[in-house]
C-alpha positions as CSV (number, residue, x, y, z in Angstrom):
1,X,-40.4,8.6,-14.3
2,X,-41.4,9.2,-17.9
3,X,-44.5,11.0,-18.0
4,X,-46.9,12.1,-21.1
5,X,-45.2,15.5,-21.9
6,X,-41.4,13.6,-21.4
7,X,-42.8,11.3,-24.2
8,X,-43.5,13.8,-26.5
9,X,-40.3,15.6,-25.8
10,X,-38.3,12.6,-26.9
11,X,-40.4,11.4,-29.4
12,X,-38.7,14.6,-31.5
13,X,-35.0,12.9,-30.6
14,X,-36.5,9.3,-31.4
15,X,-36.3,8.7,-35.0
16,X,-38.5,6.2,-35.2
17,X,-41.1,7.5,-32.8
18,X,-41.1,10.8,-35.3
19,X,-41.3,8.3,-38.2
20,X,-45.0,7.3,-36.7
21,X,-43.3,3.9,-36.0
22,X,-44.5,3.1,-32.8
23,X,-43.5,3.3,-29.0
24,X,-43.5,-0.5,-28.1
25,X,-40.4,-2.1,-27.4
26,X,-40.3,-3.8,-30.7
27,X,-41.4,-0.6,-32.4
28,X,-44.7,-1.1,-33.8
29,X,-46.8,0.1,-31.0
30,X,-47.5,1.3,-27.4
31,X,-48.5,-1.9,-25.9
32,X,-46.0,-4.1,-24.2
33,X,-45.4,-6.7,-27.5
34,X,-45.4,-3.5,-29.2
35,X,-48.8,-4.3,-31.5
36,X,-51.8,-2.6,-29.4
37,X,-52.1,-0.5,-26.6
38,X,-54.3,-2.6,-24.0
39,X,-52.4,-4.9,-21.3
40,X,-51.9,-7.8,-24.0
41,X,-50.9,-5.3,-27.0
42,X,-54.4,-5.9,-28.6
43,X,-57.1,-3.7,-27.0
44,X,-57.7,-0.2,-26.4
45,X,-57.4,-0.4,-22.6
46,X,-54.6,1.2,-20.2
47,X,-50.9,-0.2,-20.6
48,X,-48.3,0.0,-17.6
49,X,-46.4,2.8,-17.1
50,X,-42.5,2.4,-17.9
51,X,-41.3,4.0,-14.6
52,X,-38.0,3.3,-14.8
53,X,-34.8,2.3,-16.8
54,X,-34.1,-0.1,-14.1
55,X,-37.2,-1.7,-14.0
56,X,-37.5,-3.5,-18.2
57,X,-35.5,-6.2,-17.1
58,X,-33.5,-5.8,-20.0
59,X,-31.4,-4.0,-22.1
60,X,-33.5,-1.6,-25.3
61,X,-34.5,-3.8,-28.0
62,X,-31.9,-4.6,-30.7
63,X,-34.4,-5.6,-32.9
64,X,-34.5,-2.1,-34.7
65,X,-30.8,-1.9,-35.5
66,X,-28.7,-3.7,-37.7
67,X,-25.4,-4.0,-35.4
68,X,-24.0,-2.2,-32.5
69,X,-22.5,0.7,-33.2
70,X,-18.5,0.1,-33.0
71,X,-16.7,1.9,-30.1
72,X,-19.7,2.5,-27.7
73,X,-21.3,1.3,-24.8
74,X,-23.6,2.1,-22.2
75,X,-20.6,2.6,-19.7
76,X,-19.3,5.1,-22.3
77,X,-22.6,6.8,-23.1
78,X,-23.3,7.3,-19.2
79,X,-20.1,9.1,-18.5
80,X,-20.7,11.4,-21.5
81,X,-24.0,12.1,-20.3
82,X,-22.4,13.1,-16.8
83,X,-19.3,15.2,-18.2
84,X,-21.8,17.2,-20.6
85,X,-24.6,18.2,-17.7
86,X,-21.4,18.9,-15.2
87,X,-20.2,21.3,-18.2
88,X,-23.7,22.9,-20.0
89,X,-26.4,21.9,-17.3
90,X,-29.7,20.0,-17.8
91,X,-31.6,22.2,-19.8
92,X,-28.8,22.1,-22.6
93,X,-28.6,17.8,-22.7
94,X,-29.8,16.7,-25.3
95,X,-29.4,13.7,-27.5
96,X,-27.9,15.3,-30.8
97,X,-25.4,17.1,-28.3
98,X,-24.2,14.1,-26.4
99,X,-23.7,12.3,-30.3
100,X,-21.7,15.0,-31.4
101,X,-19.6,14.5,-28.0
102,X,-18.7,11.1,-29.0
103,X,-18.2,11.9,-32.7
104,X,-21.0,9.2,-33.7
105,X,-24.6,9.8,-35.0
106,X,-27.7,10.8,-33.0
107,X,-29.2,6.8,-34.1
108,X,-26.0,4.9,-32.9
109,X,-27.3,6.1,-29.5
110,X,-31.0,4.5,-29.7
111,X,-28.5,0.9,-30.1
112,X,-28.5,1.0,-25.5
113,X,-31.1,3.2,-25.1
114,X,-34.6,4.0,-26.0
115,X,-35.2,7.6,-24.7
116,X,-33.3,10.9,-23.4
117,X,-35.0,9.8,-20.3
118,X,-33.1,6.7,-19.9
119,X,-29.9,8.5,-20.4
120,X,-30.6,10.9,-17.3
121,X,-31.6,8.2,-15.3
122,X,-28.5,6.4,-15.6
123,X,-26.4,9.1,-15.2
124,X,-28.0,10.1,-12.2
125,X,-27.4,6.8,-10.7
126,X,-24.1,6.9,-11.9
127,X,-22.8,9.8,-9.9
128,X,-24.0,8.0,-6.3
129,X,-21.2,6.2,-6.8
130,X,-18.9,8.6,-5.5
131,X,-20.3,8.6,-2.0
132,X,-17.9,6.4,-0.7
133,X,-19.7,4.2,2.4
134,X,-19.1,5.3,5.6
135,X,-16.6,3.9,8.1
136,X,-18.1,0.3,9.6
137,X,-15.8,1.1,12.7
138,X,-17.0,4.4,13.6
139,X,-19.9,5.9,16.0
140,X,-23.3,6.1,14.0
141,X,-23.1,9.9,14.8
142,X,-19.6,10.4,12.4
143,X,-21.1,7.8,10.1
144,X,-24.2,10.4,9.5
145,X,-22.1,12.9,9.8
146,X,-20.0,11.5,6.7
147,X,-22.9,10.5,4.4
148,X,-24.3,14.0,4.9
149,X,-21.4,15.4,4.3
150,X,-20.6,13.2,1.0
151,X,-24.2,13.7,-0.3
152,X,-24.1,17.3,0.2
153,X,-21.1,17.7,-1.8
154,X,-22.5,15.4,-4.5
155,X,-25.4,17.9,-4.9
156,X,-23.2,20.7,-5.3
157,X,-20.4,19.4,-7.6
158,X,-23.2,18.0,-9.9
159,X,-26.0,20.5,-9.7
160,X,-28.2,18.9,-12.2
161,X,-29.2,16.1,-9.9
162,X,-31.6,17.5,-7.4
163,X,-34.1,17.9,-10.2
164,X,-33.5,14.7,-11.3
165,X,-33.7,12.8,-7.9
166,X,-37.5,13.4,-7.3
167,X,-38.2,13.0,-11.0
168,X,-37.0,9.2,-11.1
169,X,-37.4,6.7,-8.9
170,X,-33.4,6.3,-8.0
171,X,-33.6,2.9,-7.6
172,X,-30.3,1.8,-9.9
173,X,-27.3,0.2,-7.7
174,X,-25.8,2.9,-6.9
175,X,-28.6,4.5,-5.5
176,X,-29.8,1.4,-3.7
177,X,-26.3,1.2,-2.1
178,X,-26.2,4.6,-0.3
179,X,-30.0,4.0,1.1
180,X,-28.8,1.4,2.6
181,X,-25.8,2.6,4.5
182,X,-28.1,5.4,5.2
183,X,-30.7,2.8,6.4
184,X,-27.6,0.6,8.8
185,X,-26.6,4.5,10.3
186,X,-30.2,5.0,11.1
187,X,-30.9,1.4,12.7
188,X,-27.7,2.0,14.5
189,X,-29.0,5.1,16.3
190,X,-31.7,3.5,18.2
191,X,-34.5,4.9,17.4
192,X,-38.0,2.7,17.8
193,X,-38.8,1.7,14.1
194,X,-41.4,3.5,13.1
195,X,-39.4,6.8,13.9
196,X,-36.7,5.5,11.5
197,X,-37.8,7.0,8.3
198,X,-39.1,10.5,10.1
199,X,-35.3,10.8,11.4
200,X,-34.0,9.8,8.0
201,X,-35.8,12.4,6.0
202,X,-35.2,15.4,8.2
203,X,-31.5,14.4,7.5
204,X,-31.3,13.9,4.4
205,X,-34.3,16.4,3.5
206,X,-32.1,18.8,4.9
207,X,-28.9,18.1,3.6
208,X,-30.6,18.4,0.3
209,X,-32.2,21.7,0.3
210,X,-28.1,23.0,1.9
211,X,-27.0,21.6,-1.0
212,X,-28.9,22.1,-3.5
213,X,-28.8,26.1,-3.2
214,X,-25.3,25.9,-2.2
215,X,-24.8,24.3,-5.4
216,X,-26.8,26.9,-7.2
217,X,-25.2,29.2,-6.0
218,X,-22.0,28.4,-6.5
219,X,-22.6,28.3,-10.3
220,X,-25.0,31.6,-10.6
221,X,-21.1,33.0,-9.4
222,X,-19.5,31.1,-11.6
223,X,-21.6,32.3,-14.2
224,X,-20.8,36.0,-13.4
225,X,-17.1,35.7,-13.5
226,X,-17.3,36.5,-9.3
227,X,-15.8,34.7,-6.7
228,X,-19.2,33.7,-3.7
229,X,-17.8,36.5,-1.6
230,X,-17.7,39.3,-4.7
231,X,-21.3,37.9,-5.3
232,X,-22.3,38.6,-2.2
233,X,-21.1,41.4,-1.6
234,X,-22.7,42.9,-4.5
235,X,-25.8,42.0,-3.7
236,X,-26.0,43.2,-0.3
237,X,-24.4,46.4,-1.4
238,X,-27.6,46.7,-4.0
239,X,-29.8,46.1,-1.3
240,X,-28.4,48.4,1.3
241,X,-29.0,50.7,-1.3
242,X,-32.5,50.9,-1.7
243,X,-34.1,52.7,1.6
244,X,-37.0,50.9,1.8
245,X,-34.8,47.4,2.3
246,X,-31.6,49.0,4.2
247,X,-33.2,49.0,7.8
248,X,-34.4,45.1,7.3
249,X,-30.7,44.2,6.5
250,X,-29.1,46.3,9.2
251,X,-31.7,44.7,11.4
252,X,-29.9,41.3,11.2
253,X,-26.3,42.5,11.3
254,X,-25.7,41.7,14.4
255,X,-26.7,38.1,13.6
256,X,-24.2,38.2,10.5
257,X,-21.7,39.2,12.7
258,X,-22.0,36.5,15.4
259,X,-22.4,33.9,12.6
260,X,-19.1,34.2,12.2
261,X,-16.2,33.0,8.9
262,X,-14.6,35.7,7.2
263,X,-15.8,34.1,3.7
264,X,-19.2,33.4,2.6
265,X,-18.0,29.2,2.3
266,X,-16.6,29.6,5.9
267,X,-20.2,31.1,6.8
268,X,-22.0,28.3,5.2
269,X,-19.7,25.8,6.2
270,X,-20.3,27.1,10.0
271,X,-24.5,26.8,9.6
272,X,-23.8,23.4,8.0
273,X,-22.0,21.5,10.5
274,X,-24.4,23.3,13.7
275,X,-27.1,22.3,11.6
276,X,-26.8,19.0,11.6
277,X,-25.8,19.0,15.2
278,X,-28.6,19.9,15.9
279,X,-30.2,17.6,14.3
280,X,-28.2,14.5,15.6
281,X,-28.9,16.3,18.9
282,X,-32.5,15.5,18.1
283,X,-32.4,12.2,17.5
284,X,-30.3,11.5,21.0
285,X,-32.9,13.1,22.5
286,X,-35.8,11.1,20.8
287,X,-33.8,7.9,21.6
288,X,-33.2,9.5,25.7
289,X,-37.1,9.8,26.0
290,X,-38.3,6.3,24.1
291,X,-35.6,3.9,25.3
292,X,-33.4,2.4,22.8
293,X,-35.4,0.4,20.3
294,X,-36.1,-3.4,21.8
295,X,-39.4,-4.2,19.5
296,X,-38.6,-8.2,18.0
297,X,-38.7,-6.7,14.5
298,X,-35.5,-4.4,15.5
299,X,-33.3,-7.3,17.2
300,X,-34.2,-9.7,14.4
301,X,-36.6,-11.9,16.1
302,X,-39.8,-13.3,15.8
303,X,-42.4,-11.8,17.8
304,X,-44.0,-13.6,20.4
305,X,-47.4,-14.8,19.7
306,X,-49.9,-13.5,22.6
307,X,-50.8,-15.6,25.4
């Protein structure tokens, strides 16, 4: 989602927004034909909101550019975008950076896209497709545990998403794709409808928040030069150290201990996998005291008009 402050962020990459040119698709103002700023382009009056990327229908206007840019294209652009946040983070993209990464200029870039905005927002998409869709064959319970397990890692091998996914409305293909083998593992569970969505986001809420401070972490240690376990063991040393914190950590060793995993991935990979145990555990229990779901919606029929 673009808001007021975004546009005034990438109005300073935009050329032609900096050039007092406009904001309109055709670049000569801020309604939608680009000539006013009311719902027709000719009053004073609120314009809609461009969400989303996927939602103009079509591709930037070429209007402003004399010919494409030879050697690009949006595929191209998009998998920059992804190899330079995997390598310098989010707060580091920016549009002169990704032109000097493809050896073109900042203005061959505004040729497939008109913001920085749109950039991260297919990028983002473009990363879901490496959840590969869970087996069709296999017991809704694996299949959950699967996407969970593929989402989580997604989060943590690409760290600059989890900002990203409540920022824009994830609705490219990609994204549309896994939330709806999501949405086939939660039908297949049995849960009456209108538990449906609760059960999918404590899931995937969860799976979320594991990964992204797993991923976090993992790169703060990174960062340092440490392995997680040299990390770690720092840190608690630090805090052992300081008297007034040393009794609340020795207070939960016995918990550490029985947690069990001789590495800190082994520990987290332990709390991971009971987690969501736990929380498939929930929804057996959910479908055990409402009966399987039987409303017409769920079996595909039409519902019977009352006597």
């Amino acid at each position: 989602m673009v808001s007021a402050s975004d546009r005034a962020t990438n109005s300073g990459n935009d050329p032609e927004a900096a050039a007092g040119k406009g904001s309109g698709p055709t670049g000569k103002g801020s309604g939608p034909t680009g000539k006013g700023s009311g719902p027709t382009g000719k009053g004073s009056g609120p314009t809609p909101a461009r969400t989303s990327v996927w939602l103009d229908g079509q591709t930037p206007s070429r209007g402003r550019r004399t010919e494409s840019p030879a050697g690009l294209d949006r595929n191209r652009i998009t998998e920059a975008s992804v190899r330079l946040l995997d390598a310098e983070g989010l707060a580091k993209f920016s549009m002169r950076r990704l032109a000097a990464e493809l050896d073109v200029t900042a203005m061959s870039l505004y040729w497939y896209v008109d913001t920085k905005d749109d950039l991260l927002e297919l990028a983002l998409d473009s990363v879901y497709a490496e959840i590969a869709p869970p087996r069709e064959d296999a017991d809704w319970r694996d299949r959950l545990r699967e996407l969970a397990r593929s989402y989580r890692e997604l989060l943590v091998r690409h760290i600059w998403i989890s900002p990203l996914a409540g920022t824009f409305l994830n609705i490219g293909p990609n994204s549309v794709l896994f939330s709806s083998a999501v949405m086939d593992v939660i039908r297949a569970t049995g849960l009456p409808l209108e538990r449906q969505t609760g059960a999918l986001a404590t899931v995937f809420q969860f799976v979320y928040g594991f990964g992204t401070v797993e991923g976090h972490f993992k790169a703060r240690c990174d960062a340092t030069g440490l392995t997680q376990d040299a990390y770690h063991r720092h840190a608690m040393g630090t805090i052992r150290a300081q008297p007034h914190l040393r009794a609340i950590v020795e207070s939960s060793d016995d918990l550490m201990a029985a947690r069990g995993g001789d590495t800190v991935e082994e520990m987290r990979e332990r709390d991971f996998v009971f987690a969501l145990d736990l929380l498939i555990a929930g929804i057996e229990a959910q479908c055990d005291r409402t009966g399987p779901a039987t409303t017409a919606a769920h079996r595909g029929q039409q519902p019977q008009q009352p006597q």
